[in-house]
Short mmCIF file of C-alpha atoms and ligand atoms in Angstrom, two decimals:
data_model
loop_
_atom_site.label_atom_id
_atom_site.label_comp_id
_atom_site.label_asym_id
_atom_site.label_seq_id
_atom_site.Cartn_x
_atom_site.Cartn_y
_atom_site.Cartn_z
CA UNK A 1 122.70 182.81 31.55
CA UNK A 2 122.30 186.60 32.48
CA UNK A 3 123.37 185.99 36.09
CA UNK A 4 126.23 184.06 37.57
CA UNK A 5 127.09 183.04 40.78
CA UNK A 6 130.24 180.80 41.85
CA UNK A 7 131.57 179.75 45.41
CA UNK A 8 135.05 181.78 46.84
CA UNK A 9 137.25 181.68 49.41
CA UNK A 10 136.80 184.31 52.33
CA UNK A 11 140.50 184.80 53.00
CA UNK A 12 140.56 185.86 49.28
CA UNK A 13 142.43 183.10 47.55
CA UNK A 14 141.50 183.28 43.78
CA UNK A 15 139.54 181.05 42.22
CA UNK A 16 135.70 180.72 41.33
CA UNK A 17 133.86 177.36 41.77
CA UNK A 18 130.89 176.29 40.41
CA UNK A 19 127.99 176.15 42.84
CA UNK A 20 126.84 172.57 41.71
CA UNK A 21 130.43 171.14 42.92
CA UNK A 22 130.16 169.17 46.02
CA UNK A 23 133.02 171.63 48.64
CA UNK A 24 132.50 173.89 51.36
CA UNK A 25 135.89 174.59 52.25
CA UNK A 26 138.60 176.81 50.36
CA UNK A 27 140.47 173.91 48.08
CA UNK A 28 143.75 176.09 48.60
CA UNK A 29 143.71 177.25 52.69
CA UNK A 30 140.66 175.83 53.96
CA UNK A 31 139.22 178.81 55.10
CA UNK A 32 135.01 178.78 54.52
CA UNK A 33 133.18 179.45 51.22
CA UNK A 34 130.90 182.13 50.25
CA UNK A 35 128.60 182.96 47.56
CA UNK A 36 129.80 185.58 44.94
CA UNK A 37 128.07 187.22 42.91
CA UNK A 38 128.66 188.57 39.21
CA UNK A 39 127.57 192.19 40.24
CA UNK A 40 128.75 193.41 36.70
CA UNK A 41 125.55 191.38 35.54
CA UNK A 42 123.23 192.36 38.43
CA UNK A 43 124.20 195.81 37.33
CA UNK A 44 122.32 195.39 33.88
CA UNK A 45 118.82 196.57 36.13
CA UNK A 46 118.94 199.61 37.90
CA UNK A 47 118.02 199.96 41.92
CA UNK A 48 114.71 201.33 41.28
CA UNK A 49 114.17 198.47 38.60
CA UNK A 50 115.02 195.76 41.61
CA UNK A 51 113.10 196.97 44.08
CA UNK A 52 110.01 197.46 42.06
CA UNK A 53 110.72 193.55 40.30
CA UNK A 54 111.01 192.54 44.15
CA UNK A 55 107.38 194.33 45.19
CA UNK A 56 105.72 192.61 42.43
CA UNK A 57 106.88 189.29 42.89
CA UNK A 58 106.68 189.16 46.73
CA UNK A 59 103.62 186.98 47.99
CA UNK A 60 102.62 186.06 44.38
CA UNK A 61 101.58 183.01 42.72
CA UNK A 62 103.67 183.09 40.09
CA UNK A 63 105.97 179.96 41.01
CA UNK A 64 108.47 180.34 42.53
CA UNK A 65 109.13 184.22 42.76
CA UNK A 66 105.89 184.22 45.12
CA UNK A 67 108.40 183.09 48.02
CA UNK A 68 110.49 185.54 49.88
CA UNK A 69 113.83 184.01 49.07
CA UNK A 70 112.96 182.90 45.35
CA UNK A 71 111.36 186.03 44.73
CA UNK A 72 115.04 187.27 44.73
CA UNK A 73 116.28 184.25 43.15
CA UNK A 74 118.93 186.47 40.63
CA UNK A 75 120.32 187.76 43.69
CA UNK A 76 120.72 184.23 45.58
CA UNK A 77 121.04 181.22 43.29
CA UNK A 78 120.90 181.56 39.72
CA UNK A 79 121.67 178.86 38.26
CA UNK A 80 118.70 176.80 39.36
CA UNK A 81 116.01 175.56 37.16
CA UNK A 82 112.40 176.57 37.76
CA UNK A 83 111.37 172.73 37.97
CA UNK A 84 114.38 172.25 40.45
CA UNK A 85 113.07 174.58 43.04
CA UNK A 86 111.85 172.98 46.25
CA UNK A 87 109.95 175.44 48.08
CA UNK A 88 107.50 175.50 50.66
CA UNK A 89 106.87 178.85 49.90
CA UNK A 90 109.12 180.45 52.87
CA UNK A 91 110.06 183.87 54.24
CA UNK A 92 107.15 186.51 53.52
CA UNK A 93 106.94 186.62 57.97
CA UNK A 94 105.43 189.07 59.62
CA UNK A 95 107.20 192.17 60.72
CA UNK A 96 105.63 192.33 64.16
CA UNK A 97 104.95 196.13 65.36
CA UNK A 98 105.44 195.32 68.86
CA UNK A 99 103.95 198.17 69.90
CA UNK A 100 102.84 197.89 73.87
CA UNK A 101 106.08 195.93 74.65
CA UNK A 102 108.21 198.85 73.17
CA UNK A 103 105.93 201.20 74.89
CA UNK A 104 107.20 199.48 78.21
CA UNK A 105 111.00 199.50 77.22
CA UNK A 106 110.86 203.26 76.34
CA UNK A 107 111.42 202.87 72.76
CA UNK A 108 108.66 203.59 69.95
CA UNK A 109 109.60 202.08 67.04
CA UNK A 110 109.97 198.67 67.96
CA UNK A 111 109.53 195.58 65.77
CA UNK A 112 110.17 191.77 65.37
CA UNK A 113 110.59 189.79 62.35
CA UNK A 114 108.68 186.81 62.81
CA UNK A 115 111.09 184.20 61.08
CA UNK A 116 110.04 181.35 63.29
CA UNK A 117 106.12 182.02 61.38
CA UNK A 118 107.00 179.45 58.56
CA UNK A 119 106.81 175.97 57.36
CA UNK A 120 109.15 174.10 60.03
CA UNK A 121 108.88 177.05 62.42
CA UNK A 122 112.39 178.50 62.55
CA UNK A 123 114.42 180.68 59.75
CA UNK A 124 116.11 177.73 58.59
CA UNK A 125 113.79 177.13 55.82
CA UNK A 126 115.15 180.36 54.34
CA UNK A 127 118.63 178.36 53.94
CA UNK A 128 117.21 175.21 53.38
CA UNK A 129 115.32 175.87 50.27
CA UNK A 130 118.44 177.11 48.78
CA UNK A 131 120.57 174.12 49.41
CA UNK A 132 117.91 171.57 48.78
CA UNK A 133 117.18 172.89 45.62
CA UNK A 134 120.83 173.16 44.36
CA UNK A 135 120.75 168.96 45.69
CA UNK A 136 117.82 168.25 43.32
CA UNK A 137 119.50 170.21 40.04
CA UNK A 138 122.35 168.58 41.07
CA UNK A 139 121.05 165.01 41.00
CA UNK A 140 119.13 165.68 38.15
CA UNK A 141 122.80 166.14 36.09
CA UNK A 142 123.32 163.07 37.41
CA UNK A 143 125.67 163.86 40.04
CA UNK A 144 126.28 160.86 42.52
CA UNK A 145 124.30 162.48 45.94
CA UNK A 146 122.45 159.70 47.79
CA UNK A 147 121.22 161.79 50.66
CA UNK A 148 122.21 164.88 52.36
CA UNK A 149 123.20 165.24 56.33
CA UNK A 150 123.07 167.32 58.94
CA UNK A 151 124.08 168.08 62.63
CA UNK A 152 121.51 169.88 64.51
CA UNK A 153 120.49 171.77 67.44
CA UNK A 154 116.94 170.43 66.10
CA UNK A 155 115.79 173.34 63.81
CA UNK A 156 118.56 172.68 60.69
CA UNK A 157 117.27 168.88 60.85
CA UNK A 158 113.37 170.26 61.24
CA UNK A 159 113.91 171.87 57.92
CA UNK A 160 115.92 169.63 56.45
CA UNK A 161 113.64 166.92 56.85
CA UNK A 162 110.51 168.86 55.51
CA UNK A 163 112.46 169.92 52.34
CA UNK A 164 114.21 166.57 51.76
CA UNK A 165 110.77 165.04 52.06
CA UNK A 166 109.12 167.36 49.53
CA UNK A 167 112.04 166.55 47.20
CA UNK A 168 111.67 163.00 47.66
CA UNK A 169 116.08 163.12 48.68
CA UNK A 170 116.84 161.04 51.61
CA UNK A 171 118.03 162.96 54.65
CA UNK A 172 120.57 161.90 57.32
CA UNK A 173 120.05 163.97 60.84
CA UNK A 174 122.78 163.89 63.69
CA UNK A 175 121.15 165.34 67.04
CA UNK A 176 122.66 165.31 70.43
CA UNK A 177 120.58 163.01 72.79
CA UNK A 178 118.38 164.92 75.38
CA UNK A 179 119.53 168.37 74.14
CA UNK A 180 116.39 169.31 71.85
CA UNK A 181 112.46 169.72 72.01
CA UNK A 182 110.28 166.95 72.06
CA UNK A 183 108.80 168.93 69.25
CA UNK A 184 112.05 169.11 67.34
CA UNK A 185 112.58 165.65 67.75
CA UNK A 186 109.45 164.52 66.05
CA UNK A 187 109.79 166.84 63.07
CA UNK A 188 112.34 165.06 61.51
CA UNK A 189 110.99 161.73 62.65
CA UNK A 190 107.39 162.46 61.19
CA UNK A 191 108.95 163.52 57.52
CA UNK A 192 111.00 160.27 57.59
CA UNK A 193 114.40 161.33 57.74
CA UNK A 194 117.01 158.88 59.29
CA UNK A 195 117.18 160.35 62.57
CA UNK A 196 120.15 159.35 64.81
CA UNK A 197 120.67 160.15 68.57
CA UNK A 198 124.70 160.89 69.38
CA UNK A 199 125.68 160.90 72.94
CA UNK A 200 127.40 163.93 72.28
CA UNK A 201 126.55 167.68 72.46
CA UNK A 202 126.40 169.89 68.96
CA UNK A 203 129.48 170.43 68.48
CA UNK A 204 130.29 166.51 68.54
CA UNK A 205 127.62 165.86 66.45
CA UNK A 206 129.28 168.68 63.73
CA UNK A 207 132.61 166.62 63.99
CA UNK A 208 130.60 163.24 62.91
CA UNK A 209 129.08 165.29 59.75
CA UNK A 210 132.30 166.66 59.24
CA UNK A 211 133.32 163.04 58.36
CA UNK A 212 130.70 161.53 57.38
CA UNK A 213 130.93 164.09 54.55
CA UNK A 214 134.34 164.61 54.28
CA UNK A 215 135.60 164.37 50.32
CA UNK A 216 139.38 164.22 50.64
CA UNK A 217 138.12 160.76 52.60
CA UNK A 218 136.77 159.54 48.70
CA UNK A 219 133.49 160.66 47.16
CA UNK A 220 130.70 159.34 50.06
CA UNK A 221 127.93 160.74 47.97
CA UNK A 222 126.31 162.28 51.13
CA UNK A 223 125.91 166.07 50.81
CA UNK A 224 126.62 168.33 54.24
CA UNK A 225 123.71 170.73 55.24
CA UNK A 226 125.22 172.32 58.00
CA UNK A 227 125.55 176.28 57.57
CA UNK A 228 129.44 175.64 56.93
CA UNK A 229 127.65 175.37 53.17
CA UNK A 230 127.15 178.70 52.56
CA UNK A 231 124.34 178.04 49.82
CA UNK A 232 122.06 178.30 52.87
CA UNK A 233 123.54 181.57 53.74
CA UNK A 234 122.13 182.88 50.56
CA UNK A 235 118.82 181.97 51.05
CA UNK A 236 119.04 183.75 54.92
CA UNK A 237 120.50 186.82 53.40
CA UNK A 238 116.85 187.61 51.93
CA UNK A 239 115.94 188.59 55.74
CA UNK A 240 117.28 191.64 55.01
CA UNK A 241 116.23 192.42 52.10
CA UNK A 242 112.60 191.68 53.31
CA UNK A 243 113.08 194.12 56.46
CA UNK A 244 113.71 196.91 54.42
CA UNK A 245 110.99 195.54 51.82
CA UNK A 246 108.62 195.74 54.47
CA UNK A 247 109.57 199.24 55.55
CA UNK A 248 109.50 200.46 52.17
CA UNK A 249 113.25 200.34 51.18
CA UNK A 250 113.86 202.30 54.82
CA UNK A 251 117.08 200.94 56.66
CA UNK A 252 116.24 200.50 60.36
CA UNK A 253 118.22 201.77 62.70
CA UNK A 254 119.54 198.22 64.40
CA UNK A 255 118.80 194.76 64.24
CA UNK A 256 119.34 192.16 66.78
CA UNK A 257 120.08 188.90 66.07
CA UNK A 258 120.38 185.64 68.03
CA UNK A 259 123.67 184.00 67.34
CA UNK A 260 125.07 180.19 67.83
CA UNK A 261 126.94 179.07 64.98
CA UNK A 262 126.81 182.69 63.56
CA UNK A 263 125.54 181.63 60.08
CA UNK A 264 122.57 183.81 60.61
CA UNK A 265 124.33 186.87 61.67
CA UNK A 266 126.37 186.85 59.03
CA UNK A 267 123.93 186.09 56.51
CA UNK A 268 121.76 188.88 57.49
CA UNK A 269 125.26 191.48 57.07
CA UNK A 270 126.00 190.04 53.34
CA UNK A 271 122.01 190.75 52.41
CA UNK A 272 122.42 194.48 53.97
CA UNK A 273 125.93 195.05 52.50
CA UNK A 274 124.98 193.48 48.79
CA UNK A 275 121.85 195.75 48.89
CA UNK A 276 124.10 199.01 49.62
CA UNK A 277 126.89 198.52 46.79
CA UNK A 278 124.02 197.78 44.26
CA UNK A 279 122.54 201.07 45.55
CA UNK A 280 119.33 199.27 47.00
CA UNK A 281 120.16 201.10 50.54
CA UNK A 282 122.76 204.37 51.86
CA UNK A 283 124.17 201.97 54.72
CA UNK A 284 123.74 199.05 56.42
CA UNK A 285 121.74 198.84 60.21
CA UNK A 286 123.86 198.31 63.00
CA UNK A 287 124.07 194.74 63.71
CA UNK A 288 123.95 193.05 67.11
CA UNK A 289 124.84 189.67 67.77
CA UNK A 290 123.20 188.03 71.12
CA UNK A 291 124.78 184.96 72.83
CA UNK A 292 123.49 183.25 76.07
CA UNK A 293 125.91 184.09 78.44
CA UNK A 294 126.18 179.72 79.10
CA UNK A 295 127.78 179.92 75.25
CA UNK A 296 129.62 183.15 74.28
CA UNK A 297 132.49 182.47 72.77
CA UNK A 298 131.82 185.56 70.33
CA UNK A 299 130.74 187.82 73.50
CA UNK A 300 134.33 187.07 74.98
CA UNK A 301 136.61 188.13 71.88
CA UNK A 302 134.54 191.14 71.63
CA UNK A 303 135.09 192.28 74.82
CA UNK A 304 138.63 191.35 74.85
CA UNK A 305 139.06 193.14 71.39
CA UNK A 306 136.80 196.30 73.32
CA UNK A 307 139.02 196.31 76.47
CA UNK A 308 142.64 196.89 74.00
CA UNK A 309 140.25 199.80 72.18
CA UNK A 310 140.48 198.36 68.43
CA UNK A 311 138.00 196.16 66.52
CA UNK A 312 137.51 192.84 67.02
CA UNK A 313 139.66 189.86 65.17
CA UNK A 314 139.85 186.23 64.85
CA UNK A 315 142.92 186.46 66.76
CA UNK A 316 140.67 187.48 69.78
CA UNK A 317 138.85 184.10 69.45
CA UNK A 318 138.93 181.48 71.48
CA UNK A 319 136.37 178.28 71.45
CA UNK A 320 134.71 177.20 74.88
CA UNK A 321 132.40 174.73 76.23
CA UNK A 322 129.45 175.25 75.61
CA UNK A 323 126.83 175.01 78.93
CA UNK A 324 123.48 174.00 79.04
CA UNK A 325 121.43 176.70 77.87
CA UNK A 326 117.64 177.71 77.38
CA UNK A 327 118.58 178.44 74.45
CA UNK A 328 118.88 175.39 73.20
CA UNK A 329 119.56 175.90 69.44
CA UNK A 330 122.58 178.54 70.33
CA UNK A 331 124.37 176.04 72.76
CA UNK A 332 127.73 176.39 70.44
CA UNK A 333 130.95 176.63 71.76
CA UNK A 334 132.94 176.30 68.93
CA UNK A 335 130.62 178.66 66.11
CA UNK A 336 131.46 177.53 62.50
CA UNK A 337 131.18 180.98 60.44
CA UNK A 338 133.20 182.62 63.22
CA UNK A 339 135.54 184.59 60.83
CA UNK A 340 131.90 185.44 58.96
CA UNK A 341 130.62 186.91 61.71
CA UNK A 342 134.20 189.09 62.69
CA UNK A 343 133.47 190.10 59.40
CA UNK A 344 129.84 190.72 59.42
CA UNK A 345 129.69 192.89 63.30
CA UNK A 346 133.08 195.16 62.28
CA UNK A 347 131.49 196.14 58.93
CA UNK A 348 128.00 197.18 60.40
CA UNK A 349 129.85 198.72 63.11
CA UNK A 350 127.68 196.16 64.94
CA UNK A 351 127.96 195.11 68.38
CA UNK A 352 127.66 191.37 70.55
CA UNK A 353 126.18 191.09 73.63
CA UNK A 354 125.19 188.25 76.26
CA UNK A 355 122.34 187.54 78.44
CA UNK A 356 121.98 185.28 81.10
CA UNK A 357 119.77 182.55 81.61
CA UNK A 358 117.14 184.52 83.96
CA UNK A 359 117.33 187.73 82.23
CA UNK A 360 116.51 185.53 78.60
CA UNK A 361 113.37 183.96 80.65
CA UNK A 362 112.36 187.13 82.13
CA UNK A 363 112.38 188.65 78.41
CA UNK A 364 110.34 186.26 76.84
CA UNK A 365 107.44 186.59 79.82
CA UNK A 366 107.38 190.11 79.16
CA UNK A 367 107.24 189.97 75.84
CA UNK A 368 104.56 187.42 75.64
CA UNK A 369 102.67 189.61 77.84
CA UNK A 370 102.48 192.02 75.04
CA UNK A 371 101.06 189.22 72.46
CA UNK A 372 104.35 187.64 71.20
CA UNK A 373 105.09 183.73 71.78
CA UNK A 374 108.93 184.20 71.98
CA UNK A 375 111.52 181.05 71.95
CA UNK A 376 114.04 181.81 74.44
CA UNK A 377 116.35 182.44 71.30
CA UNK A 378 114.49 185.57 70.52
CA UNK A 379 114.60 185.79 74.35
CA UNK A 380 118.31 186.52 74.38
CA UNK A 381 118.05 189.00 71.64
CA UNK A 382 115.12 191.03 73.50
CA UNK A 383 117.10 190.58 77.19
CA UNK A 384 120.10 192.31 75.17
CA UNK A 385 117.92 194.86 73.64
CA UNK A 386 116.44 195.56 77.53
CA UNK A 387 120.07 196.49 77.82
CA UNK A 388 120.84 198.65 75.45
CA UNK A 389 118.12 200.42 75.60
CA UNK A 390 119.33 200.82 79.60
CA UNK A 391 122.58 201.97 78.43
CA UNK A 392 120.56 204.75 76.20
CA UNK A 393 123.13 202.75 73.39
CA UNK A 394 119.43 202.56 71.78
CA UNK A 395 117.25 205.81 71.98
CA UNK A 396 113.86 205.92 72.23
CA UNK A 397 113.60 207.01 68.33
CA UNK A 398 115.56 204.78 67.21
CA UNK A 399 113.83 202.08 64.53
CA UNK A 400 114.99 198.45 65.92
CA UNK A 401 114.14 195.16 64.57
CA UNK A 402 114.50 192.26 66.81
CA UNK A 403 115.19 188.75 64.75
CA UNK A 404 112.56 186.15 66.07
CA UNK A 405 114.19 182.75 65.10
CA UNK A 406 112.24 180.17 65.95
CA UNK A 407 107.91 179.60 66.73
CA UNK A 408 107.77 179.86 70.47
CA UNK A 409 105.37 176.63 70.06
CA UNK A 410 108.31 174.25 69.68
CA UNK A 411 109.73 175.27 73.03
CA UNK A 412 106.44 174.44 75.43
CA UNK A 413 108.46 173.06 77.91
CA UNK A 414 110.86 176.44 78.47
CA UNK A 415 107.34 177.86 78.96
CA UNK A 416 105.91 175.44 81.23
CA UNK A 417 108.49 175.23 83.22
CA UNK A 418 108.70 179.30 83.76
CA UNK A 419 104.97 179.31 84.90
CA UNK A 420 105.74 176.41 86.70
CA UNK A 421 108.36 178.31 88.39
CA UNK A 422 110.89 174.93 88.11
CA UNK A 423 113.21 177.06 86.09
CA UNK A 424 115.62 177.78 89.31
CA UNK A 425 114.92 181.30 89.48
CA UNK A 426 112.63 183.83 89.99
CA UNK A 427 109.55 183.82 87.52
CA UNK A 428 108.03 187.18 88.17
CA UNK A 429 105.54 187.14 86.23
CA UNK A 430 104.20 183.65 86.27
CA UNK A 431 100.85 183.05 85.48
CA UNK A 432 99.24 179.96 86.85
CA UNK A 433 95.89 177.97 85.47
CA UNK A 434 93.35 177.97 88.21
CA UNK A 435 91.44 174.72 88.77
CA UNK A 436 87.70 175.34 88.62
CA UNK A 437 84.86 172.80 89.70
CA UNK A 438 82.55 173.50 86.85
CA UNK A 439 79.70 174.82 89.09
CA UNK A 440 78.48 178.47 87.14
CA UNK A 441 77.68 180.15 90.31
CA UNK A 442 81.20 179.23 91.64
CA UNK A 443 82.95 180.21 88.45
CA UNK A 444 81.61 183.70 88.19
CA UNK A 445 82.34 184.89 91.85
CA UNK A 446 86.19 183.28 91.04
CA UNK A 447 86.33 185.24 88.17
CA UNK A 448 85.50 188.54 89.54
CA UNK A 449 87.75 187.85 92.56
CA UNK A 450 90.72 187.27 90.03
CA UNK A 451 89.54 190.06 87.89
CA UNK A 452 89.75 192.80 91.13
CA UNK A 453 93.22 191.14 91.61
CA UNK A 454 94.45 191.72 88.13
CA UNK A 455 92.83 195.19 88.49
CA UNK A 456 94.76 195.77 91.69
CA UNK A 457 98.25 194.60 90.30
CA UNK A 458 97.67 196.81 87.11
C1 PLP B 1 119.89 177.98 64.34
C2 PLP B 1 119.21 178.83 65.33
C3 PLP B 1 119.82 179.96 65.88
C4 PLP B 1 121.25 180.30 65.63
O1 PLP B 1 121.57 180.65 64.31
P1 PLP B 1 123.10 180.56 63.87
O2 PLP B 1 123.06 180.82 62.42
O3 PLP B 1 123.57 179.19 64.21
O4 PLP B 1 123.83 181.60 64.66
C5 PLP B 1 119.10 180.76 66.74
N1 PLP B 1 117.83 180.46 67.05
C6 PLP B 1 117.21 179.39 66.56
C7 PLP B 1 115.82 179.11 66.99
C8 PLP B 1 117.87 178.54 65.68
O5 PLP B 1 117.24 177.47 65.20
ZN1 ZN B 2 141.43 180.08 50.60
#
């Protein structure tokens, strides 16, 4: 095989281990695992050559290099048979030009990558097909896996589900009770995963995984999803190579991410920072990391490491508990890729912000305004970008690319309830259904009165 790829420790301990061997932790310190590389190999195609492989694959038929993660497949997993693929043909989203709502914000060059616009409706397929995949070659050599398991803040098990059920692999999924979408709930449910309700929030439910798949406890044959296995990073990485795909190998200028148990973030730094020592890009965008202010455990060692003037550590960390949040899928006190994501915002000279539960809301209703459906995940991100652009951190030329995580369709009831105005706080700008007899006559002199209001307020 041209290309190799082999799992190492992030505190730098040596060793390389092969990515079909069931660990996720450093055997030696027990720091995490990432995904390495043989760059040597990589090397054996020029930049140019990459990029121009990448553009012909990309939306394709030609199975599986017509999905956005596969159609990098050298670059994230190797070592996987064609036949072992599971895809559902993820990543390819839309790179939203939000035009009007940048207009409004003062900045011109304003877009968001739709990753919620795919099969399970959040980026998680991006990780999933990686890790799924990897399952099925492994089971195939006849390694002893009889299901793989997951905690969730609904979206992991959402796309777990949907890939373990196209694999025909049986899939455990740990949610907290009453913490997730009726619409997340049912995902998993529908593809016929076993679906268990803790009374517990997310970070209990990671602690049950964490046993339940815990080899130094004997082989249990049940393989851990969570992003703590970074073969889902890998697949996630490919949003960055498909920003600057879409903008013609052009870096942006930032990108804002939503951030929870910082997989993503950090993900989305090893794509940028793999692509600029093979010579794909000059330098990385700035990255910036968005927490709900009810879960910021990130936010707080920044600032602490801002306020003694150096760059931030792990020593500045310190877990919290996590509050209820809108933002229901970043409710994370305790963030598993924490010393990733150190890693990931001090090498993009990156930033992390926070935004409070009103502000997030208030985002999202403007945004939607504009034609986006934002989940108040993305709503975070755009509430911190409202702030840096206030700060003039962001100028009004600069190129920014907001990270939409999840389809704003499985979080109706965030939406209803803003209209609604049962949120707590102010909705300014909800917009309520008006109740209509059905008579024509009736109807039409309604309408224009509402249409000389709208004309009024605009
Ligand atoms: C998982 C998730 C996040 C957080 O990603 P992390 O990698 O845990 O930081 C944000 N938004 C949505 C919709 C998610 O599903
Ligand atoms: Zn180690």
């Amino acid at each position: 095989m041209q290309y190799r790829a082999w799992f190492s420790c992030v505190a730098g301990c040596p060793g390389q281990h092969p990515l079909n061997e069931v660990l996720y932790r450093c055997p030696i310190c027990g720091a995490l695992l990432e995904v390495t590389h043989d760059e040597e190999g990589l090397r054996s195609r020029s930049a140019a050559a990459w990029m121009r492989l990448f553009d012909e694959r990309y939306l394709r038929t030609r199975w599986p290099y017509g999905s956005g993660v596969w159609g990098k497949k050298e670059w994230v997993q190797p070592h996987i048979a064609d036949e072992n693929v599971v895809s559902l043909f993820e990543g390819g989203t839309n790179l939203f030009w939000a035009e009007r709502y940048g207009k409004q914000l003062g900045v011109e060059d304003l877009w968001v990558k739709q990753c919620g616009t795919s099969h399970t409706g959040s980026f998680k397929d991006l990780g999933m097909t990686v890790l799924v995949s990897t399952v099925r070659q492994m089971r195939a050599e006849g390694k002893p896996i009889r299901a793989v398991a997951c905690a969730s803040t609904g979206d992991t098990s959402a796309a777990l589900a949907a890939y373990g059920a196209a694999a025909g692999i049986p899939v455990v999924v740990l949610l907290p009770a009453n913490k997730i979408t009726a619409a997340q709930l049912i995902q998993p449910v529908a593809n016929g995963a076993m679906v268990c309700s803790l009374d517990t929030d997310f970070d209990g439910c990671m602690k049950v995984v964490q046993r339940l798949t815990d080899t130094s406890k004997g082989d249990t044959g049940i393989y851990l999803a969570n992003s703590m296995n970074s073969l889902r990073v890998e697949g996630q990485k490919t949003i960055a190579f498909e920003i600057v795909q879409q903008f013609d190998w052009e870096v942006p200028d930032w990108v804002l991410v939503p951030g929870g148990n910082l997989g993503n973030v950090s993900a989305i730094a090893k794509g940028f920072l793999e692509m600029q020592r093979m010579g794909l890009i000059a330098a990385p965008p700035r990255l910036v990391c968005c927490q709900a202010a009810q879960a910021n455990p990130l936010f707080l060692a920044y600032e602490r490491a801002r306020a003694a003037g150096r760059d931030m550590s792990l020593d500045d960390f310190e877990a919290v508990q996590a509050q209820p949040t809108l933002a229901s899928a970043i409710q994370i006190g305790n963030p598993v890729s924490l010393s990733k994501a150190v890693k990931a915002i001090v090498e993009t000279r990156g930033m992390v912000l926070q935004a409070t539960e009103e502000q997030l809301a208030h985002a999202v209703a403007r945004a939607d305004r504009t034609g986006l459906f934002s989940c108040p995940h993305t709503g975070v991100a755009l509430a911190c970008l409202e702030q840096l652009i206030e700060s003039n951190t962001i100028q009004k030329q600069d190129r920014v690319v907001v990270i939409s995580t999840a389809h704003g369709l499985k979080f109706t009831e965030f939406k209803a309830g803003y209209h609604r105005e049962t949120l707590g706080f102010e909705s300014r700008l909800a917009n309520h259904p008006v109740s209509m007899t059905g008579d024509p006559e009736q109807a039409v002199g309604e309408l224009h009165r509402l249409l000389d209001d709208y004309e009024q307020a605009n």
